[in-house]
Each structure stands twice: as structure tokens, then as C-alpha cells.
XYZ file of C-alpha atoms in Angstrom:
137
model
C 22.286 3.409 7.731
C 22.557 7.191 8.575
C 20.435 10.349 7.949
C 21.816 10.240 4.385
C 20.300 6.881 3.712
C 16.626 8.057 5.191
C 17.031 11.088 2.440
C 18.121 8.669 -0.331
C 15.052 6.489 0.705
C 12.231 9.311 0.865
C 13.393 10.748 -2.829
C 13.406 7.447 -4.448
C 9.741 7.030 -3.040
C 8.637 10.173 -3.904
C 10.328 10.017 -7.680
C 8.096 6.554 -7.885
C 5.040 7.927 -6.551
C 4.675 10.597 -9.285
C 5.279 7.973 -11.746
C 2.575 5.306 -10.628
C -0.448 6.728 -8.801
C -3.214 6.331 -10.492
C -7.238 6.926 -10.332
C -9.877 5.180 -12.284
C -11.986 7.772 -14.464
C -14.784 7.087 -12.074
C -15.390 9.738 -9.475
C -17.148 7.237 -7.241
C -14.495 5.054 -6.670
C -11.594 6.282 -4.816
C -8.650 4.917 -2.460
C -6.275 7.211 -0.768
C -3.427 6.133 1.966
C -3.562 7.769 5.337
C 0.070 9.183 5.138
C 2.438 10.022 2.004
C 5.867 8.837 4.073
C 5.607 6.703 6.907
C 8.543 6.290 8.958
C 9.552 3.386 11.235
C 12.275 1.870 13.219
C 13.640 -1.813 12.170
C 11.662 -4.325 14.601
C 8.928 -2.528 15.009
C 5.079 -3.631 13.775
C 3.642 -1.324 11.272
C 0.309 -0.531 10.075
C -0.500 1.202 6.486
C -3.896 2.167 6.080
C -5.914 3.334 3.145
C -9.630 4.347 3.314
C -11.937 4.086 0.216
C -14.867 5.289 -1.411
C -16.724 2.971 -3.337
C -20.175 1.204 -3.176
C -18.983 -2.159 -4.783
C -15.965 -3.422 -3.541
C -14.476 -6.707 -5.700
C -11.222 -6.586 -3.904
C -8.494 -4.853 -2.077
C -4.927 -5.585 -2.837
C -1.330 -4.433 -1.406
C 1.963 -3.888 -3.688
C 5.390 -3.116 -2.949
C 7.953 -1.476 -5.038
C 11.532 -0.974 -4.939
C 13.230 1.500 -7.102
C 13.996 0.254 -10.406
C 11.654 -2.497 -10.284
C 8.085 -3.084 -11.068
C 5.619 -3.342 -8.619
C 5.346 -6.643 -6.232
C 1.932 -8.297 -5.480
C 1.786 -8.784 -1.816
C -1.648 -9.651 -0.493
C -5.419 -9.458 -1.465
C -8.708 -9.477 0.079
C -11.451 -10.748 -2.018
C -15.259 -11.340 -0.252
C -13.442 -12.168 3.129
C -10.869 -14.163 1.184
C -7.271 -13.976 1.480
C -5.009 -14.659 -1.558
C -0.951 -14.986 -1.194
C -0.517 -14.439 2.535
C 3.160 -13.700 2.994
C 4.676 -14.447 6.537
C 4.226 -11.504 8.761
C 2.266 -9.664 6.423
C -1.678 -9.389 7.134
C -4.488 -7.666 5.476
C -7.565 -6.193 7.512
C -10.449 -5.010 5.662
C -12.726 -3.005 8.515
C -15.857 -2.627 6.062
C -18.031 -0.285 8.276
C -15.109 2.077 8.004
C -14.355 1.495 4.633
C -10.630 0.974 5.826
C -8.015 -1.383 4.385
C -4.768 -1.968 6.325
C -1.557 -4.000 5.724
C 0.171 -4.979 9.046
C 3.597 -6.003 8.879
C 4.863 -7.669 12.015
C 8.460 -6.729 12.354
C 9.961 -4.696 9.596
C 13.758 -4.813 8.449
C 15.323 -2.068 6.355
C 14.487 -4.174 3.305
C 11.076 -3.468 3.703
C 11.466 0.256 2.792
C 9.757 0.741 -0.433
C 6.751 2.324 -1.892
C 3.684 0.660 -0.840
C 0.272 0.325 -2.847
C -3.161 0.186 -1.758
C -5.208 -0.800 -4.901
C -9.443 -1.010 -5.135
C -10.405 -3.479 -7.750
C -14.294 -2.913 -8.842
C -15.383 -5.644 -11.589
C -18.089 -3.195 -13.206
C -15.242 -0.544 -13.978
C -12.393 -3.179 -14.606
C -10.321 -0.608 -13.675
C -7.569 -0.621 -10.677
C -7.579 2.872 -8.350
C -4.287 2.901 -6.613
C -2.699 5.240 -3.844
C 1.203 5.004 -2.089
C 2.613 5.330 0.392
C 6.566 5.389 1.118
C 7.854 3.323 4.166
C 11.149 4.192 5.216
C 12.908 1.942 7.859
C 15.398 3.353 10.333
């Protein structure tokens, strides 16, 4: 688990990021991660944050993707209702600030992955996605 692993994880994340970041055609609806890469030590609590710009939000979602695997759905907030809560993972929607956060209470090395926040707007039937690399050392 030395510096070589950390560099490998960041390179894998950046490669995935190039492939899967996606924006809907609508200029009005957007979502973006606060950081491209976030590092944390094993056992720490981590908060991943996304800000969004949309007048109508249907749902806010989080996904995780490991290199060589498809994205895995983690959690969703829809009108205050949380779907698929995973132990140790929490979603917070701060409407006034147009922020959505994913909190992981105690990260492990296996949590190193690419994390996507997504904004779903029913009127456009489109999912706007932004990603960040989380590297645990």
C-alpha cells in the first residue's frame, strides 16, 4: 500500500473519468463534483460533495465504479425519500445551497474508486453525471 498503489489508483480513476463523465444537452441542468481527486486515510470519515444547477430536481443519485467494472448504484434521494441506504453511507441534500453530499463513515482501501453524483430531471429524461476519484491510503 505504498505510493505506487496510490498513483495506480489515481491513473485508473482518471482513465474512467474520461470515459464516463456525461452532461445532458440542456444548459440549464448541470451537476459538478467539488474535487477531481480526493484522498483520505483508511478509517477516516469522508464527504464527497456535488453542486447542481437545476430548477426542477427529480432525484439525486450516487454511484461507485471500480476499474474494469460497470458503475454500481449506491444511494438515491427522491423528494426526501432515501432509496437503498448502504450501511455506513449517507446522502444529504442541502436544497438552499443546491448541494448533495455522500458521506462514508469509515473508509477502507476497498472504497478507492470513481464516485459519480447524478442529477435526474424527469422533464428531460436525462441523467447528468459528474465524477471524482476517491483514493484511500
